[in-house]
Coordinates of C-alpha atoms in Angstrom, one line a residue:
M11 CA 130.3 84.4 163.0
L12 CA 131.5 80.9 161.8
I13 CA 129.8 78.1 163.5
D14 CA 131.9 75.2 163.3
L15 CA 130.2 71.7 162.1
A16 CA 133.3 69.1 163.3
P17 CA 132.3 68.6 166.9
A18 CA 128.4 66.7 166.6
P19 CA 128.3 63.0 165.8
V20 CA 127.6 62.8 161.9
R21 CA 124.4 60.4 162.5
A22 CA 122.7 63.1 165.2
R23 CA 124.2 66.0 162.9
L24 CA 121.9 64.7 160.3
T25 CA 119.0 63.3 161.1
F26 CA 117.9 64.8 165.1
P27 CA 117.1 68.2 163.4
Y28 CA 114.5 67.1 161.1
V29 CA 112.9 64.7 164.3
V30 CA 112.3 67.7 165.9
A31 CA 110.8 69.3 162.9
A32 CA 108.8 66.0 162.4
V33 CA 107.3 66.0 166.3
A34 CA 106.7 70.1 165.4
F35 CA 104.8 69.4 162.2
A36 CA 102.6 67.0 164.3
G37 CA 101.8 69.1 167.1
Y38 CA 101.2 72.1 164.8
A39 CA 99.0 70.3 162.4
T40 CA 96.9 68.6 165.5
W41 CA 96.7 71.7 167.1
S42 CA 95.5 73.5 164.1
L43 CA 92.7 71.2 162.8
Q44 CA 91.5 71.0 166.1
R45 CA 90.7 74.7 165.8
L46 CA 88.9 74.0 162.6
R47 CA 87.2 71.0 163.7
T48 CA 85.4 73.4 166.7
F49 CA 84.9 76.4 164.5
D50 CA 87.6 78.4 165.8
A51 CA 89.1 79.0 162.6
S52 CA 87.8 82.2 161.0
G53 CA 86.8 83.4 157.7
F54 CA 89.3 86.0 158.7
D55 CA 91.4 85.2 157.6
L56 CA 91.5 81.7 157.0
G57 CA 88.6 81.6 154.6
I58 CA 90.4 84.4 153.2
F59 CA 93.5 82.7 152.0
E60 CA 91.7 79.6 150.7
Q61 CA 89.4 82.0 148.6
A62 CA 92.8 83.3 147.2
V63 CA 94.4 79.3 146.4
R64 CA 91.0 78.1 145.4
S65 CA 91.4 80.8 142.4
Y66 CA 94.8 79.9 141.7
A67 CA 93.8 76.4 141.9
H68 CA 91.3 76.9 139.3
G69 CA 93.8 79.3 137.0
H70 CA 92.1 82.6 138.0
W71 CA 93.3 85.7 139.2
P72 CA 93.4 85.3 143.3
V73 CA 89.9 87.0 144.8
S74 CA 88.3 87.1 148.0
D75 CA 85.1 87.6 148.6
L76 CA 85.1 87.8 152.4
L77 CA 87.1 91.2 151.2
G78 CA 84.6 92.3 149.3
P79 CA 82.6 91.0 146.1
G80 CA 85.3 90.0 143.6
A81 CA 88.2 91.7 146.0
P82 CA 91.6 91.0 144.3
T83 CA 94.0 89.8 147.2
L84 CA 97.2 91.2 145.5
G85 CA 95.8 94.3 146.3
D86 CA 95.5 93.8 149.8
H87 CA 98.7 92.2 150.2
F88 CA 101.5 91.0 147.7
H89 CA 101.4 87.3 148.2
P90 CA 101.7 85.7 144.6
I91 CA 103.8 82.7 146.3
L92 CA 100.3 81.6 147.8
A93 CA 100.0 79.9 144.3
L94 CA 102.6 76.9 144.9
L95 CA 99.7 75.7 147.2
A96 CA 97.1 75.5 144.7
P97 CA 98.7 71.9 143.3
F98 CA 97.9 70.7 146.9
Y99 CA 94.5 72.4 147.0
L100 CA 93.4 70.5 143.8
L101 CA 94.4 67.0 145.4
W102 CA 92.6 68.5 149.2
P103 CA 90.4 71.2 148.7
S104 CA 89.9 72.1 151.9
P105 CA 91.1 74.8 154.4
A106 CA 93.0 72.0 156.3
C107 CA 95.2 71.8 153.4
L108 CA 96.2 75.2 154.0
L109 CA 96.5 74.7 158.0
V110 CA 99.0 71.3 157.3
A111 CA 101.3 73.6 154.9
Q112 CA 101.4 76.2 157.4
A113 CA 102.5 73.3 159.8
F114 CA 105.1 72.1 157.9
L115 CA 106.4 75.6 157.0
F116 CA 106.7 76.5 160.4
A117 CA 108.1 72.9 161.6
L118 CA 110.9 73.0 158.9
S119 CA 112.3 76.2 160.3
A120 CA 112.9 74.2 163.6
V121 CA 115.9 72.4 161.3
P122 CA 118.6 75.2 161.0
V123 CA 117.6 76.5 164.8
T124 CA 117.9 72.7 166.4
R125 CA 121.4 72.3 163.9
C126 CA 123.1 75.1 165.3
A127 CA 122.1 75.3 168.9
S128 CA 123.1 71.7 169.0
R129 CA 126.4 72.2 167.3
V130 CA 127.0 75.1 169.5
L131 CA 126.1 73.9 173.0
G132 CA 126.1 70.1 172.3
A133 CA 123.4 67.6 171.6
R134 CA 121.3 67.9 175.1
R135 CA 121.5 71.2 175.4
G136 CA 120.8 72.1 171.7
A137 CA 117.8 69.8 172.1
V138 CA 116.4 71.5 175.0
V139 CA 117.0 74.9 173.0
A140 CA 115.2 73.5 170.2
A141 CA 112.2 72.5 172.2
G142 CA 111.8 76.1 173.4
Y143 CA 112.1 77.2 169.5
V144 CA 109.1 75.0 168.9
L145 CA 107.1 76.2 171.4
S146 CA 107.8 80.2 171.0
W147 CA 105.1 82.1 172.1
G148 CA 105.5 83.9 168.3
L149 CA 105.4 80.6 166.3
L150 CA 102.3 79.5 168.6
S151 CA 100.4 82.6 168.6
A152 CA 100.6 82.0 164.9
V153 CA 99.5 78.1 164.7
N154 CA 96.3 79.7 166.9
F155 CA 95.1 82.2 164.5
D156 CA 94.8 80.3 161.2
F157 CA 96.6 80.6 158.3
H158 CA 98.8 83.5 156.8
E159 CA 101.5 83.9 154.1
V160 CA 104.2 84.8 156.6
C161 CA 104.5 81.0 156.9
F162 CA 106.6 80.9 153.7
A163 CA 109.0 83.3 155.1
V164 CA 109.5 81.8 158.4
P165 CA 112.0 78.7 157.1
M166 CA 113.5 81.1 154.6
V167 CA 114.6 83.3 156.9
A168 CA 115.6 80.4 159.2
F169 CA 117.9 79.0 156.4
A170 CA 119.4 82.1 155.1
A171 CA 120.1 82.8 158.8
E172 CA 121.9 79.4 159.4
H173 CA 124.0 80.2 156.1
L174 CA 125.1 83.7 157.5
L175 CA 126.0 82.1 160.3
R176 CA 128.3 79.8 158.4
E177 CA 129.2 82.4 155.8
R178 CA 128.1 80.7 153.0
W179 CA 127.3 84.5 151.8
R180 CA 125.6 83.5 148.3
A181 CA 123.4 80.6 149.7
A182 CA 122.4 82.7 152.3
V183 CA 121.1 85.2 149.6
W184 CA 119.2 82.4 147.8
C185 CA 117.1 81.8 151.2
A186 CA 116.6 85.2 151.4
L187 CA 115.4 86.4 147.8
P188 CA 112.2 85.0 147.7
L189 CA 111.0 87.1 150.5
V190 CA 109.8 89.4 147.8
L191 CA 107.1 87.2 146.6
V192 CA 105.7 86.5 150.8
K193 CA 104.9 90.4 151.8
E194 CA 105.3 93.6 150.5
D195 CA 107.3 94.6 154.0
L196 CA 109.8 91.4 153.9
P197 CA 112.0 92.5 150.8
M198 CA 113.3 95.1 153.7
T199 CA 114.6 91.6 156.0
L200 CA 116.1 90.7 152.7
A201 CA 117.9 94.3 152.5
A202 CA 118.8 93.5 156.2
V203 CA 120.3 90.3 155.0
G204 CA 122.4 92.4 152.9
V205 CA 123.4 94.7 156.1
V206 CA 124.8 91.6 157.6
L207 CA 127.0 90.6 154.8
V208 CA 128.4 94.3 154.0
L209 CA 129.3 94.1 158.2
N210 CA 131.2 91.1 157.2
R211 CA 133.2 92.6 154.5
Q212 CA 130.8 91.1 151.5
R213 CA 130.6 94.6 150.3
R214 CA 129.6 94.0 146.6
L215 CA 127.3 91.6 147.2
G216 CA 125.7 93.3 150.4
W217 CA 125.1 96.6 149.0
A218 CA 123.1 95.1 145.9
V219 CA 121.1 93.0 148.3
V220 CA 120.4 95.7 150.4
V221 CA 119.1 98.2 147.3
F222 CA 117.3 95.5 145.9
G223 CA 115.6 94.9 148.8
V224 CA 114.8 98.3 149.6
A225 CA 113.9 99.7 145.8
T226 CA 111.2 95.9 145.8
S227 CA 109.7 97.0 148.8
L228 CA 109.1 100.5 147.7
L229 CA 108.0 99.5 144.1
L230 CA 105.3 97.2 145.8
V231 CA 103.9 99.8 148.8
T232 CA 104.1 102.6 146.2
V233 CA 103.4 101.2 143.1
V234 CA 102.5 97.5 142.4
L235 CA 99.7 97.4 145.5
P236 CA 98.0 100.5 144.6
A237 CA 97.7 99.6 141.3
L238 CA 96.4 96.4 142.3
N239 CA 93.8 97.6 145.1
P240 CA 90.3 98.8 143.7
A241 CA 90.6 101.7 145.7
G242 CA 94.1 102.8 144.3
A243 CA 96.1 102.7 147.4
Y244 CA 98.0 100.8 149.6
A245 CA 95.2 99.6 152.0
H246 CA 97.8 98.7 155.0
G247 CA 99.4 102.1 155.5
G248 CA 97.2 103.4 158.5
G249 CA 99.3 106.2 159.8
F250 CA 102.0 106.2 162.3
N251 CA 101.9 106.5 165.9
P252 CA 105.6 105.5 167.2
F253 CA 105.2 107.0 170.8
G254 CA 101.8 105.1 171.4
G255 CA 101.6 101.8 173.5
S256 CA 104.7 102.0 175.2
I257 CA 104.1 99.8 177.9
V258 CA 103.0 97.3 175.4
K259 CA 105.7 97.7 173.0
V260 CA 108.6 97.4 175.6
S261 CA 106.6 94.5 177.0
M262 CA 106.7 92.3 173.2
L263 CA 110.1 93.3 173.1
L264 CA 111.2 91.8 176.1
A265 CA 109.2 88.6 175.8
L266 CA 111.5 88.3 172.0
V267 CA 114.7 88.0 173.5
A268 CA 114.4 87.2 177.3
P269 CA 114.0 83.4 176.5
T270 CA 117.3 83.5 174.8
A271 CA 118.8 84.9 178.0
F272 CA 119.6 88.0 176.4
T273 CA 122.3 86.2 174.3
A274 CA 120.6 87.4 171.2
L275 CA 121.4 90.6 171.7
R276 CA 125.3 89.9 171.2
S277 CA 125.1 88.7 167.6
P278 CA 124.6 91.1 164.9
L279 CA 122.4 88.4 163.1
L280 CA 119.5 90.1 165.3
L281 CA 120.3 93.1 162.7
L282 CA 117.2 91.0 160.4
A283 CA 114.6 91.4 162.9
V284 CA 115.0 95.5 162.7
P285 CA 112.6 95.7 159.3
T286 CA 109.8 93.7 160.7
L287 CA 110.2 95.7 164.5
L288 CA 110.4 98.9 163.0
W289 CA 107.0 99.0 160.7
R290 CA 105.1 97.2 163.5
L291 CA 106.2 99.7 166.5
V292 CA 106.0 103.0 164.4
S293 CA 102.5 101.7 162.8
A294 CA 99.2 103.3 164.5
N295 CA 97.8 99.6 164.4
D296 CA 97.7 98.6 167.7
R297 CA 97.5 94.7 166.8
Y298 CA 101.0 95.0 165.6
W299 CA 102.2 96.1 169.2
G300 CA 101.5 93.2 170.9
M301 CA 102.3 89.2 171.5
G302 CA 99.1 88.2 169.7
Y303 CA 98.1 87.2 165.6
H304 CA 101.2 85.8 163.6
Y305 CA 103.0 89.1 163.3
S306 CA 106.0 87.5 165.2
A307 CA 106.9 84.7 163.7
V308 CA 109.2 85.2 161.4
L309 CA 111.2 86.8 164.1
M310 CA 111.2 83.6 166.2
P311 CA 114.2 81.9 164.0
I312 CA 116.1 85.2 163.7
V313 CA 116.3 85.6 167.6
F314 CA 117.2 81.8 168.1
L315 CA 119.6 81.8 165.5
A316 CA 121.4 84.9 167.1
A317 CA 121.3 83.6 170.3
A318 CA 123.0 80.5 168.9
D319 CA 125.8 82.9 167.9
G320 CA 126.0 85.4 170.4
V321 CA 125.8 82.5 173.2
R322 CA 129.3 81.5 172.5
R323 CA 130.5 84.7 173.6
F324 CA 128.9 83.9 177.1
D325 CA 130.2 82.2 180.1
R326 CA 127.1 80.9 181.6
Q327 CA 125.6 78.8 178.2
W328 CA 123.2 76.8 180.6
L329 CA 121.4 79.8 180.8
L330 CA 120.0 79.9 177.1
P331 CA 118.9 76.3 177.2
A332 CA 117.0 77.3 180.9
C333 CA 115.4 80.3 179.7
A334 CA 113.8 79.0 176.4
L335 CA 112.8 76.2 177.8
V336 CA 110.8 77.5 180.2
A337 CA 109.6 80.7 178.4
G338 CA 108.4 77.6 175.9
L339 CA 106.6 76.1 178.6
A340 CA 104.8 79.1 179.5
S341 CA 104.2 80.2 175.7
L342 CA 102.6 76.5 175.8
G343 CA 100.2 76.9 178.7
L344 CA 99.2 80.3 177.8
Q345 CA 97.8 79.2 173.8
A346 CA 97.0 76.0 175.3
A347 CA 94.4 78.1 177.1
H348 CA 92.8 79.2 174.3
L349 CA 92.3 75.8 172.5
T350 CA 88.9 74.8 174.0
S351 CA 86.4 73.0 172.8
G352 CA 84.9 75.7 170.9
V353 CA 81.8 77.8 171.6
W354 CA 79.4 74.9 170.7
T355 CA 79.1 71.3 172.1
P356 CA 79.8 68.2 170.0
S357 CA 76.3 67.7 169.5
Q358 CA 75.4 71.7 168.4
R359 CA 78.8 71.7 166.3
T360 CA 77.0 68.4 164.6
G361 CA 74.1 70.6 164.0
I362 CA 75.6 73.3 162.5
D363 CA 77.5 70.9 159.9
A364 CA 74.0 69.3 159.1
V365 CA 72.5 72.9 158.7
L366 CA 75.4 73.9 156.5
A367 CA 75.0 70.8 154.4
R368 CA 71.7 72.2 153.0
I369 CA 73.6 74.9 151.2
P370 CA 74.7 73.5 148.0
D371 CA 77.9 73.5 146.1
G372 CA 78.3 76.8 144.5
A373 CA 75.7 78.6 146.2
D374 CA 76.3 82.6 146.8
V375 CA 76.4 82.7 150.7
M376 CA 76.8 85.5 153.4
A377 CA 78.0 83.8 156.5
S378 CA 79.5 84.6 160.2
N379 CA 82.8 84.7 160.7
R380 CA 83.4 81.3 162.3
L381 CA 81.5 79.5 159.9
A382 CA 83.3 80.6 156.5
P383 CA 86.0 78.4 156.4
R384 CA 83.1 75.5 156.5
L385 CA 81.7 76.9 153.2
T386 CA 84.7 78.8 151.3
S387 CA 86.2 75.4 149.5
R388 CA 82.5 75.1 147.7
C389 CA 80.8 78.0 147.6
T390 CA 81.2 81.8 147.4
V391 CA 81.4 83.3 150.1
L392 CA 80.4 87.0 151.6
F393 CA 80.8 87.9 155.4
F394 CA 77.7 89.0 157.3
D395 CA 78.8 91.9 159.2
G396 CA 75.7 93.4 159.9
V397 CA 76.4 96.2 157.3
S398 CA 77.0 94.7 154.2
T399 CA 74.0 95.7 151.5
A400 CA 74.9 92.2 149.4
R401 CA 71.8 90.3 148.6
P402 CA 73.2 86.6 148.4
E403 CA 70.6 83.5 147.9
W404 CA 71.7 82.0 151.2
V405 CA 72.9 83.5 154.6
V406 CA 73.6 81.5 157.6
V407 CA 74.6 83.0 160.6
A408 CA 75.8 81.7 163.8
K409 CA 74.6 82.1 167.5
P410 CA 75.9 83.3 169.6
E411 CA 77.3 85.7 166.7
Q412 CA 80.9 87.6 167.5
S413 CA 81.2 91.4 167.8
W414 CA 83.9 91.7 165.4
P415 CA 83.7 94.1 163.2
T416 CA 80.4 95.6 164.2
T417 CA 78.0 95.2 167.4
L418 CA 75.8 92.2 168.4
A419 CA 73.0 95.0 168.1
T420 CA 73.9 95.7 164.4
K421 CA 73.9 92.1 163.5
A422 CA 71.0 91.6 165.3
L423 CA 68.7 94.2 163.5
A424 CA 70.5 93.2 160.2
L425 CA 69.0 89.5 160.5
E426 CA 65.8 90.4 161.0
E427 CA 65.7 93.3 158.7
L428 CA 66.8 90.5 156.0
K429 CA 63.8 88.2 157.4
S430 CA 61.3 91.0 156.9
T431 CA 62.8 91.8 153.1
G432 CA 62.4 88.7 150.7
Y433 CA 64.2 85.9 153.0
L434 CA 62.8 82.8 154.5
R435 CA 63.9 81.2 157.3
V436 CA 64.9 77.4 156.6
E437 CA 66.1 76.6 159.7
E438 CA 67.0 77.8 163.3
T439 CA 68.0 76.1 166.2
D440 CA 70.1 77.6 168.9
S441 CA 73.4 77.8 167.5
V442 CA 73.0 78.8 163.8
V443 CA 70.1 79.8 161.6
L444 CA 69.7 79.5 157.9
L445 CA 68.0 82.0 155.7
H446 CA 67.2 81.7 151.8
R447 CA 66.3 84.3 149.5
A448 CA 62.7 83.5 148.0

């Protein structure tokens, strides 16, 4: 599995991966901030995570009122690593802080991928593979859907995999160890690192890592999360459906390895992807089966670094950069189609911001999904879903409203009921309505 570093020129070896990461960071950050500017970002999930980080920043237990009034976020998913963002959020109290941090973490993962690809394939082909990685559908899909804690895991897994390829066994474990603080399923990925160690005759260290990873994940899911959840149960059990959505699942698996010309299948490093794939494929939640959202981001560095290992035993090495680039460009085209000017025109967006500015800092607000991130940095924000019985001081609803998670009719009825039960219409335009409790 050892990747020889000698052939690459010293200066290129040191600088080029960071150039790739810098370009990726600029692209990811610009993309994310554009979504925020055009109201394409959402309360679910950017607003939820901002409320959690805001809690940490002010020295409180992390809660998110968008999940429910005073809902503890550590009872939803186990992600105490979010506390690392608190100092940055104090300096820049905005949802943009989280989006830029995510862009940095995703971009950082390009360093080990670029480094390994360049040393195996040479500078030019390695650069093409690096471009394919930066544009890979798993990363762009995550960038195109708000902020998620998994952004911390992506560089951890990337550097751990690189150390495994270079047979730096303990360094790989240290890079993967913080996964236990990112999300409750990721200790199983740490356990997979232990399996790779065992296969490479590092049995004592490997089995210790396997046992620790499995035990930690079981402890979090069966004890810690139920104890922190007000309902006393793991919030994302959701049942099993291993045989449903077969076409969607197979399509996702093919899309995962096809950009590497299937060379990733030749490397035992691909075992690191098994835990994430397993829980997704057996779940009854059909959102986990496909290529959307953020669920595949952590798989991208695994697949591309496994390809860097597997391609050494592949005769037609030019296929890897060719497939990676074509797949990356296709991913960019598909995801860019969602990066529009938003639901509203620039003048409508200006008008919405003017309406939202009428809500004072520190107020209790019930807000539509697309409006929530504009308020979570300075208000206590609840989610307007059409069924909540909360009676906050302010209510602000987008026009047009989203049908998720209830119907448009349900939300319209709820809005009319608010108007007739003590809420006064402060302002209403063709894009937003603002109510205040009398």
